[in-house]
Tab-separated table of C-alpha atoms in Angstrom:
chain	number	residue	atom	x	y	z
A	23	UNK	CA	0.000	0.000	0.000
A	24	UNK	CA	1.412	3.488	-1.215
A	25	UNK	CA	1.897	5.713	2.198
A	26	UNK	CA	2.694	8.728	-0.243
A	27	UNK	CA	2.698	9.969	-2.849
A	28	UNK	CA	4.606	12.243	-5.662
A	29	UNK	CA	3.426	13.634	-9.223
A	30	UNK	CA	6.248	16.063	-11.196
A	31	UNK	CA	5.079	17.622	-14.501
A	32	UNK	CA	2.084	15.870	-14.569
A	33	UNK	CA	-1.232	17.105	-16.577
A	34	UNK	CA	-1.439	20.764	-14.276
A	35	UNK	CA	1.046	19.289	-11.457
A	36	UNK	CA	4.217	20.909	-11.291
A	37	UNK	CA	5.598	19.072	-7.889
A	38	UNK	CA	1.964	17.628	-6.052
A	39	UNK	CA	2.826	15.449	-2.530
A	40	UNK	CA	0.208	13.810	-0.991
A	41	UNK	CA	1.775	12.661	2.661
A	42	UNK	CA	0.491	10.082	5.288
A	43	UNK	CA	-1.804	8.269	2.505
A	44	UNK	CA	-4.691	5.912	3.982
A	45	UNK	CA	-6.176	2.788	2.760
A	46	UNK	CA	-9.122	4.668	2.063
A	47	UNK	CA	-8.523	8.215	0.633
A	48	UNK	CA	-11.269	11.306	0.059
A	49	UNK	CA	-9.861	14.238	-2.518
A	50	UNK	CA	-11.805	17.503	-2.677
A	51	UNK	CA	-10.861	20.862	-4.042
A	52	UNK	CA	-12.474	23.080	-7.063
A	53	UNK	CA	-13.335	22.424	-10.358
A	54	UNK	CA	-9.604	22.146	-12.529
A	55	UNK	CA	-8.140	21.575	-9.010
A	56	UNK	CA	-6.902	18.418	-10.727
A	57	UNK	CA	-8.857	15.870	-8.829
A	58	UNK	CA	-9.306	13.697	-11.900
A	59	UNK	CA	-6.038	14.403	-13.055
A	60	UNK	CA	-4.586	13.035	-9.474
A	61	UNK	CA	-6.404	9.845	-10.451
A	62	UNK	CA	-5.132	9.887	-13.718
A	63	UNK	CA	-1.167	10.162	-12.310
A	64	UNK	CA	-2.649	6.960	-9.824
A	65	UNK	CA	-3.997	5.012	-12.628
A	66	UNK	CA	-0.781	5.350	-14.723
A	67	UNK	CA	1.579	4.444	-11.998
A	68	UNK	CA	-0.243	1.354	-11.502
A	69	UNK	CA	-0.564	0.402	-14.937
A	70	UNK	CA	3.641	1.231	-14.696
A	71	UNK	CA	2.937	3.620	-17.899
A	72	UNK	CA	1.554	1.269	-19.870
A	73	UNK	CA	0.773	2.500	-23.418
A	74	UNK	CA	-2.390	1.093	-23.289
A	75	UNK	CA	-3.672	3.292	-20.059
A	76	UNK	CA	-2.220	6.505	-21.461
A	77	UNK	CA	-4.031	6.052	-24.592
A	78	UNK	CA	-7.162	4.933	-22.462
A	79	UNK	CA	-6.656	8.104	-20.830
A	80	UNK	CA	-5.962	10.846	-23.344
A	81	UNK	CA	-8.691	9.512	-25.469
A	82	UNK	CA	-11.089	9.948	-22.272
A	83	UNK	CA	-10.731	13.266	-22.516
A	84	UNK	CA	-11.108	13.474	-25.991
A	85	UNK	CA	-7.459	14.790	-27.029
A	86	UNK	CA	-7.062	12.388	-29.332
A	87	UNK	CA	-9.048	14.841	-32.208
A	88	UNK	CA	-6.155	15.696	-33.989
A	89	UNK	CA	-5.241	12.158	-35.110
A	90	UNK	CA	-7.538	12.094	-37.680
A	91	UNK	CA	-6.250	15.583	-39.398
A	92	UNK	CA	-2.903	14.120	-39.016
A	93	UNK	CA	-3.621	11.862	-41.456
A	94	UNK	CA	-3.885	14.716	-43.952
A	95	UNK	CA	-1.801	16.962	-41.966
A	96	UNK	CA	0.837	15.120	-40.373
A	97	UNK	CA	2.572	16.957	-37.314
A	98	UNK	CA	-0.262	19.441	-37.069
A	99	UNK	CA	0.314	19.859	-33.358
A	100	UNK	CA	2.735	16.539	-33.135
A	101	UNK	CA	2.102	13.521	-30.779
A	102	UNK	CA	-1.291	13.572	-28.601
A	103	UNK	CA	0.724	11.798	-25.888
A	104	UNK	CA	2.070	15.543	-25.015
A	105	UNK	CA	-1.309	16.144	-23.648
A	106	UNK	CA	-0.501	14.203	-20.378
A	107	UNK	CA	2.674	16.224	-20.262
A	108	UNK	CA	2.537	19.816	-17.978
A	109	UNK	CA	1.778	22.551	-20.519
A	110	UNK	CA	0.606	19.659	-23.299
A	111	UNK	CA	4.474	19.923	-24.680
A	112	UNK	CA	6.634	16.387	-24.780
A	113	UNK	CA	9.910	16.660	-23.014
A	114	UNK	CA	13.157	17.369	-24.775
A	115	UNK	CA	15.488	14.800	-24.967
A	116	UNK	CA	17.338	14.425	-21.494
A	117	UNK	CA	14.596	16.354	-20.126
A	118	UNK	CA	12.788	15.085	-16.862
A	119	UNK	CA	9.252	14.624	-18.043
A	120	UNK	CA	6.697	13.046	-15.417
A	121	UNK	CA	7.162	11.365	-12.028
A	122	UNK	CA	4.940	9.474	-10.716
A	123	UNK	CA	4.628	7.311	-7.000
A	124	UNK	CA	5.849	7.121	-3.881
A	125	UNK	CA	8.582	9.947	-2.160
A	126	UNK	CA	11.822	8.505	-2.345
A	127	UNK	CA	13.110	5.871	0.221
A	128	UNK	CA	9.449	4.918	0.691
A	129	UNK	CA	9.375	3.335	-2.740
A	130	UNK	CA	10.443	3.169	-6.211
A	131	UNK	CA	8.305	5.866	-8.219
A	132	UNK	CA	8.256	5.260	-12.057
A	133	UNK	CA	9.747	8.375	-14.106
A	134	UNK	CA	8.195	8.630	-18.621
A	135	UNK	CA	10.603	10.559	-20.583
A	136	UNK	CA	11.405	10.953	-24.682
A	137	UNK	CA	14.403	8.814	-25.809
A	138	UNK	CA	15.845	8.467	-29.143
A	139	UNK	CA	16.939	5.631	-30.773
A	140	UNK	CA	18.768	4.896	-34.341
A	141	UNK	CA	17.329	2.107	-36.634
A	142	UNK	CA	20.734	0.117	-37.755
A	143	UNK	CA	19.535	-2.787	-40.473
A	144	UNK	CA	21.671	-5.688	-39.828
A	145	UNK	CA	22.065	-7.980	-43.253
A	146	UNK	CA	22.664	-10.840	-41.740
A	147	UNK	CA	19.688	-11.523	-39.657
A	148	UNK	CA	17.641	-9.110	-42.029
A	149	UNK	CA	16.040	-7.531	-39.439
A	150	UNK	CA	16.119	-3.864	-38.445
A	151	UNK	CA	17.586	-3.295	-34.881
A	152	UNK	CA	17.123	0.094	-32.535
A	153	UNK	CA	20.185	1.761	-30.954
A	154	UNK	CA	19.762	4.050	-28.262
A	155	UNK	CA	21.445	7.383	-29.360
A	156	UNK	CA	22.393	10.106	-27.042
A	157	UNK	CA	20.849	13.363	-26.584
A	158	UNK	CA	23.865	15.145	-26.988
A	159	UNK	CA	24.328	12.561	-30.025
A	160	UNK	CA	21.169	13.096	-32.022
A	161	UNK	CA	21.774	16.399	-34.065
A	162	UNK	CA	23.094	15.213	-37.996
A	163	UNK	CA	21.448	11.809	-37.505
A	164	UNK	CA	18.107	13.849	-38.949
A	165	UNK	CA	15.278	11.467	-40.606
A	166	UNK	CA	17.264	8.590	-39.040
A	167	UNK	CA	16.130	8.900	-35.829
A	168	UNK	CA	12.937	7.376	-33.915
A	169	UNK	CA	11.428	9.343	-30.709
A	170	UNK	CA	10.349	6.914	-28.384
A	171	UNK	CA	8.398	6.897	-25.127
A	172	UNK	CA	10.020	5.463	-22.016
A	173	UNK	CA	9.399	4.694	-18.603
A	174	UNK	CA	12.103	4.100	-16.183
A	175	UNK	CA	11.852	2.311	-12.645
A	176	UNK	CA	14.464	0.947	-10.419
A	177	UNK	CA	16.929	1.453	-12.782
A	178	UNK	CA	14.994	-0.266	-15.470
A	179	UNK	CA	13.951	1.256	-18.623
A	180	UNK	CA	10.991	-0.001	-20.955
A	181	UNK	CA	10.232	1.631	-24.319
A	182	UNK	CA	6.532	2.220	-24.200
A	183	UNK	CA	5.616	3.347	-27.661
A	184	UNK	CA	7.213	5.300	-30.615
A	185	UNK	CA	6.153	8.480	-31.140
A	186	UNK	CA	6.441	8.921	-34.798
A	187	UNK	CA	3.057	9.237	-36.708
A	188	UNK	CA	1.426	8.981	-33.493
A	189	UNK	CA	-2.267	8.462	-34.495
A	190	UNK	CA	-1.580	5.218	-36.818
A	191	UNK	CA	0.347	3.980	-33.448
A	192	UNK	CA	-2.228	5.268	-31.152
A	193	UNK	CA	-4.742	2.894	-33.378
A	194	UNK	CA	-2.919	-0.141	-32.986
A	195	UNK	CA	-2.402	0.271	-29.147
A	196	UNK	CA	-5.660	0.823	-28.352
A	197	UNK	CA	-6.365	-2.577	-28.886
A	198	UNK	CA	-3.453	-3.996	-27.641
A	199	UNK	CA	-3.320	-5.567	-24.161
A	200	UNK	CA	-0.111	-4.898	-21.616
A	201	UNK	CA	1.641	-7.782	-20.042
A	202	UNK	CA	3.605	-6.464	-17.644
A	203	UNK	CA	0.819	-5.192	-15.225
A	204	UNK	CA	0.877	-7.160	-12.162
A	205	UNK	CA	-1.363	-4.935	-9.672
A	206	UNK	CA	-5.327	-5.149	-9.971
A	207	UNK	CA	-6.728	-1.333	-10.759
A	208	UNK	CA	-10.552	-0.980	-11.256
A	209	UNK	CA	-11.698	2.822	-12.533
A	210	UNK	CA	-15.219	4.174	-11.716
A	211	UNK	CA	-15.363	7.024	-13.744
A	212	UNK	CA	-17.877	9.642	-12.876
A	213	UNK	CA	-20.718	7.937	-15.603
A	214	UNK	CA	-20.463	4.803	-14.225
A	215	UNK	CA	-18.242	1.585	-15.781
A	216	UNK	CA	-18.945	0.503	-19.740
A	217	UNK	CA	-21.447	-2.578	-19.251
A	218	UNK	CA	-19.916	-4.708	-20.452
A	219	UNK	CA	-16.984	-4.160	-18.201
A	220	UNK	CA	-19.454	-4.516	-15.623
A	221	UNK	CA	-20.690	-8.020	-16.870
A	222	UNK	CA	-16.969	-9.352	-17.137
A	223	UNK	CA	-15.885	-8.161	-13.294
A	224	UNK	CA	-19.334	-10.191	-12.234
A	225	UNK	CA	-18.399	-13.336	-14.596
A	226	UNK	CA	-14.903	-13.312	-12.882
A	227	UNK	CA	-16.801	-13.231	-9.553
A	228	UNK	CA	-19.515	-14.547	-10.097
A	229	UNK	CA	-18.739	-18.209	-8.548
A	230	UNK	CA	-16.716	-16.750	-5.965
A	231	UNK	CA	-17.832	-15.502	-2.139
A	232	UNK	CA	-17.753	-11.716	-3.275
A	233	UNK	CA	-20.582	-12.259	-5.407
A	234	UNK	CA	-22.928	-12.240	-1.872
A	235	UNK	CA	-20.592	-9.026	-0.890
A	236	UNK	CA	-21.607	-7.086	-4.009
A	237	UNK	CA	-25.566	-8.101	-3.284
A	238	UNK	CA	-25.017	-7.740	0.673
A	239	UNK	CA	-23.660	-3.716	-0.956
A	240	UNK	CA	-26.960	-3.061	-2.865
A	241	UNK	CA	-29.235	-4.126	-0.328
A	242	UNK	CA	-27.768	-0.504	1.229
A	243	UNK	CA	-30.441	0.725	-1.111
A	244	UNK	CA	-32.879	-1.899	-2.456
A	245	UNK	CA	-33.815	-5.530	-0.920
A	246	UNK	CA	-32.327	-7.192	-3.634
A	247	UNK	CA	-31.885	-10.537	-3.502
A	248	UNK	CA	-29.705	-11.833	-6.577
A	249	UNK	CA	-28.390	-10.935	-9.670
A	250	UNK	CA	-27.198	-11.831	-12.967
A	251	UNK	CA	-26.251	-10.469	-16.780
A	252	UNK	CA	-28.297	-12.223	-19.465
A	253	UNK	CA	-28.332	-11.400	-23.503
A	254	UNK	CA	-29.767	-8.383	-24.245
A	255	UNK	CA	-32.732	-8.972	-26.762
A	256	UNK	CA	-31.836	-5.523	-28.706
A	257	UNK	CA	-28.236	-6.594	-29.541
A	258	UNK	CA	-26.605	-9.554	-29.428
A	259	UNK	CA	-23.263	-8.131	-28.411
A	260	UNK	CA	-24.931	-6.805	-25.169
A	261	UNK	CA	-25.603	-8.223	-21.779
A	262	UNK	CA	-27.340	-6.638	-19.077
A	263	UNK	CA	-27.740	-7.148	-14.880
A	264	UNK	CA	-31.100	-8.441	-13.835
A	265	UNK	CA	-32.130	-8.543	-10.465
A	266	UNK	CA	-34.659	-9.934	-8.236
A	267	UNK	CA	-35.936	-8.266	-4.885
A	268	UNK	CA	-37.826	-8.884	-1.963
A	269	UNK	CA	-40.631	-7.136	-3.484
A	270	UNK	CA	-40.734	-8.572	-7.175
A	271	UNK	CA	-40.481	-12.046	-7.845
A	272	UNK	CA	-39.772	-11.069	-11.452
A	273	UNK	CA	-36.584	-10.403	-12.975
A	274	UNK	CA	-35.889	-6.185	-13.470
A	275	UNK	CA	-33.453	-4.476	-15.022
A	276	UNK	CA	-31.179	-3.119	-12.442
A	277	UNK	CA	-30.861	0.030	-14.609
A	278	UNK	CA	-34.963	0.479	-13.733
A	279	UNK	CA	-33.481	0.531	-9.948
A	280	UNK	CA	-32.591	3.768	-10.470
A	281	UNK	CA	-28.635	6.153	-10.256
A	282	UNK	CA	-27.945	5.225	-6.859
A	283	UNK	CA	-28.080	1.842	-7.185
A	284	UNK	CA	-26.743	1.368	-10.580
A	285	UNK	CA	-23.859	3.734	-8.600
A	286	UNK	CA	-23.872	1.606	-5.562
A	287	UNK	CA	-22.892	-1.648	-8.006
A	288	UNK	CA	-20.249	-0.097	-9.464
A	289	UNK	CA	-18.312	0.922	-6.812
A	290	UNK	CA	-18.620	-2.456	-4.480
A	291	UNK	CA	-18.533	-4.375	-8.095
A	292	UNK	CA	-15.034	-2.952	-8.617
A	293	UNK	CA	-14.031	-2.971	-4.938
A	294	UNK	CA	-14.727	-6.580	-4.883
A	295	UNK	CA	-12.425	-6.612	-7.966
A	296	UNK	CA	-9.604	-5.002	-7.170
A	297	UNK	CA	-8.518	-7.495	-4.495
A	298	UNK	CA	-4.834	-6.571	-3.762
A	299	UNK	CA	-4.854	-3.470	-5.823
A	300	UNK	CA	-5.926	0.110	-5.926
A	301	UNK	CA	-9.866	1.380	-6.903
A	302	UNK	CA	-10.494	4.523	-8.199
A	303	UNK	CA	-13.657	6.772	-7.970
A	304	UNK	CA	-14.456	9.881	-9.686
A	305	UNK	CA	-16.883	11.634	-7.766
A	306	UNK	CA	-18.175	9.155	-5.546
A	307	UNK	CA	-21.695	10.262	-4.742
A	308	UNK	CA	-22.756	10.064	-8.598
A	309	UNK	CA	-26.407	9.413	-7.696
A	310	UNK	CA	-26.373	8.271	-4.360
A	311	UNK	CA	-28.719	10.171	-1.468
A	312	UNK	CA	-27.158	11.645	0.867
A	313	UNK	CA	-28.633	9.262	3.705
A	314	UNK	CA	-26.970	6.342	2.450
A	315	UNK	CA	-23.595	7.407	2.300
A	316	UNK	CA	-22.010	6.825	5.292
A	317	UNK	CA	-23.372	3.431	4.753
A	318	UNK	CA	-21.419	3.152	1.422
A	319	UNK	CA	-18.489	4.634	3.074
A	320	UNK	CA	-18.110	1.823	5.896
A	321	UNK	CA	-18.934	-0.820	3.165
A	322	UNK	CA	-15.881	0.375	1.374
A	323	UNK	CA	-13.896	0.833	4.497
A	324	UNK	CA	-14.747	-2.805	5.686
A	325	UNK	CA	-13.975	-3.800	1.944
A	326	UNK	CA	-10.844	-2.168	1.555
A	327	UNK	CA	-9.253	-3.646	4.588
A	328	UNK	CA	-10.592	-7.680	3.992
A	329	UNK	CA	-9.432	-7.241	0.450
A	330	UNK	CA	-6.713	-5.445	0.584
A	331	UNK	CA	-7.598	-2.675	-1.721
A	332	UNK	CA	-6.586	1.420	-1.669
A	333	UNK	CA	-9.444	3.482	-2.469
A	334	UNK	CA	-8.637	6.911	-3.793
A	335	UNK	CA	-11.815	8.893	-4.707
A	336	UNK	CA	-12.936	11.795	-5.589
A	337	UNK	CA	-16.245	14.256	-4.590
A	338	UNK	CA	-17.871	17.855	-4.508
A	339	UNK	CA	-20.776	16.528	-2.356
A	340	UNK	CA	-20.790	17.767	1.383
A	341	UNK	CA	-22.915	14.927	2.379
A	342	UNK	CA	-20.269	12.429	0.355
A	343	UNK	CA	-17.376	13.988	3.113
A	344	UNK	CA	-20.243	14.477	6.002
A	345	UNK	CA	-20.531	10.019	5.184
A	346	UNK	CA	-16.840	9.522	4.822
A	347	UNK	CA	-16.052	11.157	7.785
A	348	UNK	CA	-18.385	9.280	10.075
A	349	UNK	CA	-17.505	6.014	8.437
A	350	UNK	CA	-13.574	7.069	8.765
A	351	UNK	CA	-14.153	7.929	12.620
A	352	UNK	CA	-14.898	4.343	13.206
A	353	UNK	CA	-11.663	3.630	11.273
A	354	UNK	CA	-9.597	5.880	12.629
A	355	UNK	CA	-6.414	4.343	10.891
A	356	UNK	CA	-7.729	3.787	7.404
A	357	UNK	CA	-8.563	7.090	6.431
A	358	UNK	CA	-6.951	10.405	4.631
A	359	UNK	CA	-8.645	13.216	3.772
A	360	UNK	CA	-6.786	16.260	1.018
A	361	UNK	CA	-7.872	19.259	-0.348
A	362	UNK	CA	-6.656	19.987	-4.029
A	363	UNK	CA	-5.946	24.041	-4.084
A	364	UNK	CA	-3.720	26.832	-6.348
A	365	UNK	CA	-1.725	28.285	-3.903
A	366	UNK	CA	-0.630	31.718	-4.108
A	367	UNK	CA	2.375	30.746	-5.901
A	368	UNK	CA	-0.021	29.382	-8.710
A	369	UNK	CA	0.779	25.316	-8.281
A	370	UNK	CA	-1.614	22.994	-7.243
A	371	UNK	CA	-1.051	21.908	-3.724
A	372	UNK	CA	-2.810	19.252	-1.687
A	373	UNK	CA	-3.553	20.305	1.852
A	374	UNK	CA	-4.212	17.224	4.381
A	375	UNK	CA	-7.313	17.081	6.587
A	376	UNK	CA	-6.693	15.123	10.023
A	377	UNK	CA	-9.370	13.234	11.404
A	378	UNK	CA	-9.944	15.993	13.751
A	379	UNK	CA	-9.517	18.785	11.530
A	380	UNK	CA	-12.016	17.579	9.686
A	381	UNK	CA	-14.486	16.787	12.559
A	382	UNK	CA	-14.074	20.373	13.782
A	383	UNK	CA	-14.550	21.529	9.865
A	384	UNK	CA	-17.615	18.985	9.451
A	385	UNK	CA	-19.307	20.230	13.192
A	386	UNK	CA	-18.786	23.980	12.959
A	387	UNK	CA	-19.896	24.039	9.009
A	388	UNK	CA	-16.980	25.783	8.108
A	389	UNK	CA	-16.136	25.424	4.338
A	390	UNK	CA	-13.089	22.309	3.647
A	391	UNK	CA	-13.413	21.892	-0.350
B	23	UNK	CA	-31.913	31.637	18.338
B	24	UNK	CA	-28.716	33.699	17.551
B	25	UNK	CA	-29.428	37.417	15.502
B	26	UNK	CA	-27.631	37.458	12.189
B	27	UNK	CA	-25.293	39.809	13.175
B	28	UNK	CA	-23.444	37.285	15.583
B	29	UNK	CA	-23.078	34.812	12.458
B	30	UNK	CA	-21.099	36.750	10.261
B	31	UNK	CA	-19.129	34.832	8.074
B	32	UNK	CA	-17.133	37.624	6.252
B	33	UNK	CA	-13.087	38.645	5.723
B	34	UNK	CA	-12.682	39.513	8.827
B	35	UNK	CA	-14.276	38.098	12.021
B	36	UNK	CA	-13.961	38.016	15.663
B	37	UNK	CA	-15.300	34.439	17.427
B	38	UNK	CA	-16.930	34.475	20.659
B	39	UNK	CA	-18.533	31.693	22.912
B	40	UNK	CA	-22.469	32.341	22.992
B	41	UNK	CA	-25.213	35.520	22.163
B	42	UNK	CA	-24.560	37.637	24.989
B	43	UNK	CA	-20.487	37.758	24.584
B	44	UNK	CA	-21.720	38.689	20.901
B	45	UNK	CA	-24.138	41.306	21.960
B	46	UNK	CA	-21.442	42.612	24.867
B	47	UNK	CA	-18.609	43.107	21.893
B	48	UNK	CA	-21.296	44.906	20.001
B	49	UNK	CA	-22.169	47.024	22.848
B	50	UNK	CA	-18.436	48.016	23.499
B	51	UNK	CA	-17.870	48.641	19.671
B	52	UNK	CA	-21.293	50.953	19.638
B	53	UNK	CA	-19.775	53.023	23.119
B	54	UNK	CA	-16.647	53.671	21.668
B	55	UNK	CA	-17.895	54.566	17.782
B	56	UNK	CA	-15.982	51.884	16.834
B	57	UNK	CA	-15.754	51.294	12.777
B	58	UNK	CA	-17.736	48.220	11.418
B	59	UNK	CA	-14.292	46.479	9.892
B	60	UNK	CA	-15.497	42.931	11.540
B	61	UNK	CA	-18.248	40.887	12.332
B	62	UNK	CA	-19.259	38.449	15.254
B	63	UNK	CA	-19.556	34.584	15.209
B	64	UNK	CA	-20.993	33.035	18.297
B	65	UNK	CA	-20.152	29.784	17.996
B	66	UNK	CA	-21.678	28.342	21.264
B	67	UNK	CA	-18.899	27.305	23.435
B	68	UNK	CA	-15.728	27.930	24.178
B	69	UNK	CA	-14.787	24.822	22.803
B	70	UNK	CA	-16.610	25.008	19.833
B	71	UNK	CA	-15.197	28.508	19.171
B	72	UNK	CA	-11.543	26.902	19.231
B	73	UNK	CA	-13.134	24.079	16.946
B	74	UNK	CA	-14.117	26.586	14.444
B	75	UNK	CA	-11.109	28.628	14.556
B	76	UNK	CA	-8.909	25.554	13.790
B	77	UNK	CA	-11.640	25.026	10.699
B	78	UNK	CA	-11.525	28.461	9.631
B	79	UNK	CA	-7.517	28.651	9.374
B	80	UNK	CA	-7.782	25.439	7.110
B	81	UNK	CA	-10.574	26.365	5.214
B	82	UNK	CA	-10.805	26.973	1.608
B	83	UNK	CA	-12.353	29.934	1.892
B	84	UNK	CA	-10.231	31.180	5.073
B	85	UNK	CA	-11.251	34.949	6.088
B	86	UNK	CA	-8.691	37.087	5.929
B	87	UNK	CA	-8.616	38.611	9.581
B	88	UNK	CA	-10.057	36.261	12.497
B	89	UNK	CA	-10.209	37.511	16.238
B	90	UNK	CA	-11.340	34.857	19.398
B	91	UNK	CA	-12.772	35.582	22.923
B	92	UNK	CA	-13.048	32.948	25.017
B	93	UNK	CA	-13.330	32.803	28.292
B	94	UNK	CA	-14.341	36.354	29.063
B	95	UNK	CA	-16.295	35.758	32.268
B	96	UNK	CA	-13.424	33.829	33.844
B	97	UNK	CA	-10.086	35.746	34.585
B	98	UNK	CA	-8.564	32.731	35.533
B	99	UNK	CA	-7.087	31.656	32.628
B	100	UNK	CA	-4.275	29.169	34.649
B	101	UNK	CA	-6.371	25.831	33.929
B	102	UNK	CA	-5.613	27.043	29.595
């Protein structure tokens, strides 16, 4: 479990530190306070930069529109990778580029930076072989050369992805699976999980004991009693959750149960799947009353702990904090609290909340996001 | 019920315990023609009062000037 951590030249993060981490962890803070892009710099040290979650995640936000007027006009504004970059600009060579993870001596954080490499043919195996060039190296080499992504930790580097023609590349890796990511990450975006991501988390736990954890986890809202994906009838590609609840016999929809519930399921869905791993939430209290969120809260605290899981999420709601800071009381060793902020100097800072300090901010309805 | 002039939640603010420190400060301010640059939040108790000024100084929205009286019936201050 991280107990901080670090982002340099990240999205809007020049130097962000985020000390005395919990297993469970609340960020608040204004709109472009860079909640989202916090859980962003989480999701991509997990994923140890894979190319596949930086796509994922620049295509999220839709900066992937230029790759189709590359095609025509190629280097319009060059690679859409820069986007996750501070300022949108890729680093020089030998420049520092992002850091991402825990403060040093607590943990080995993972650092992306631009390379370039040299493609040497070799005749005799007939294959074409990259050479790692030098920054200092580079100039006269010209159309030689191929810019490559890297990511570096412990010493180790890994080439991510070229960067030349970047939108052909971006094509082929977003359908391309990573093999070196070892630690369990489920994402709860703020519109809920793509259903059928939904229907294979439940397939993979389906047979297991979770399955009773993620019904025990509705019932916060509706007596339901069981559940289960079948075909969809409109398309054959689609499955969808039915349920069945003290009240009806029959088989529903659990979209007809309404946001919070169709809320509720995501989050304790992906919980339950991220068993040894992180789960992230952007803005928790999508849909959910405020009444039944401290309920949700001590579900995810219980959660987190038996399965091992770090919970960073996100929210604007009052009553989201008012329910994570009751549940948190009763956990008083599982929780962190930060608010995102510009400080004066103009860099966004995170500003912890103790236990205590939050209390007295909660009880005296003084403002804390 | 408090008056809204001892819940001011402005740039510049002076905490008290309960209503009648709030309506003594105002008292004093009106005697000596004192200029309205603050207002008055009774906050209910003296602990409370020490509550919210830990709050306010973390706040996001932190006022700019913040004043506390606590304690003003007891001189004894040796048990703080």
């Amino acid at each position: 479990m991280l107990t901080t951590f670090e982002v340099y030249g990240f999205r809007l993060f020049g130097h962000l530190v985020l000390p005395q981490l919990g297993r469970v962890n609340l960020l608040v803070g204004r709109n472009n306070s860079g909640k989202s892009a916090f859980l962003e710099a989480m999701e991509i040290y997990t994923n140890k930069a894979s190319a596949r979650s930086l796509l994922s995640l620049i295509s999220a936000r839709q900066e992937t529109w230029e790759a189709k007027a590359q095609v025509e006009f190629r280097h319009l504004y060059g690679n859409p990778i820069r986007h996750v970059f501070r300022g949108h600009k890729l680093p020089k060579l030998g420049e520092a580029g992002i850091q991402l993870g825990p403060t040093l001596g607590e943990g080995a954080p993972i650092r992306i930076f631009v390379a370039a490499y040299k493609m040497l043919y070799d005749p005799e195996l007939q294959i074409v072989r990259r050479e790692r060039v030098k920054p200092d190296d580079v100039e006269g080499l010209g159309g030689e050369i191929d810019l490559s992504l890297m990511v570096e930790e412990n010493g180790r580097e890994r080439r991510i992805m070229s960067l030349e023609r970047g939108s052909e590349l971006m094509r082929r890796h977003s359908v391309s699976q990573d093999l070196d990511v070892t630690c369990p990450i489920q994402v709860v975006p703020t519109r809920n999980m793509e259903v059928d991501k939904t229907a294979a988390l439940w397939d993979a736990i389906g047979l297991t004991e979770l399955r009773q954890e993620v019904i025990s986890g509705l019932r916060l809202i509706e007596p339901i009693n069981d559940l289960q994906f079948v075909q969809s009838t409109v398309s054959s590609r689609e499955r969808l959750p039915l349920v069945t609840t003290d009240k009806s016999k029959e088989p529903l929809p659990l979209r007809s149960m309404g946001d919070g519930t169709n809320r509720l399921f995501n989050i304790v869905l992906a919980l339950a799947s991220a068993s040894d791993g992180v789960l992230l939430v952007d803005e928790f209290e999508n849909g959910l009353h405020w009444s039944v969120q401290k309920e949700v809260w001590r579900t995810v605290f219980r959660l987190a702990s038996r399965l091992n899981v770090q919970v960073f999420a996100t929210t604007h709601s009052r009553d989201c904090v008012q329910g994570f800071g009751e549940a948190w009381k009763e956990n008083e060793e599982l929780g962190a609290f930060f608010r995102l902020q510009v400080a004066d100097h103009g860099e966004v800072e995170a500003r912890p909340y103790q236990l205590e300090l939050l209390a007295d901010s909660l009880e005296t309805g003084v403002e804390y996001r | 019920m408090a008056d809204d002039f001892c819940k001011h939640e402005g740039d510049a603010v002076l905490l008290v315990e309960g209503t009648n420190d709030c309506h003594v400060v105002l008292a004093l301010c009106a005697k000596n023609s004192l200029a309205e640059t603050f207002g008055i939040y009774e906050c209910g108790s003296d602990v409370l009062a020490i509550r919210r000024l830990n709050a306010l100084i973390a706040s996001s929205k932190p006022p700019l000037t913040i004043g506390l009286v606590i304690d003003a019936d007891d001189p004894d201050l040796g048990g703080r």
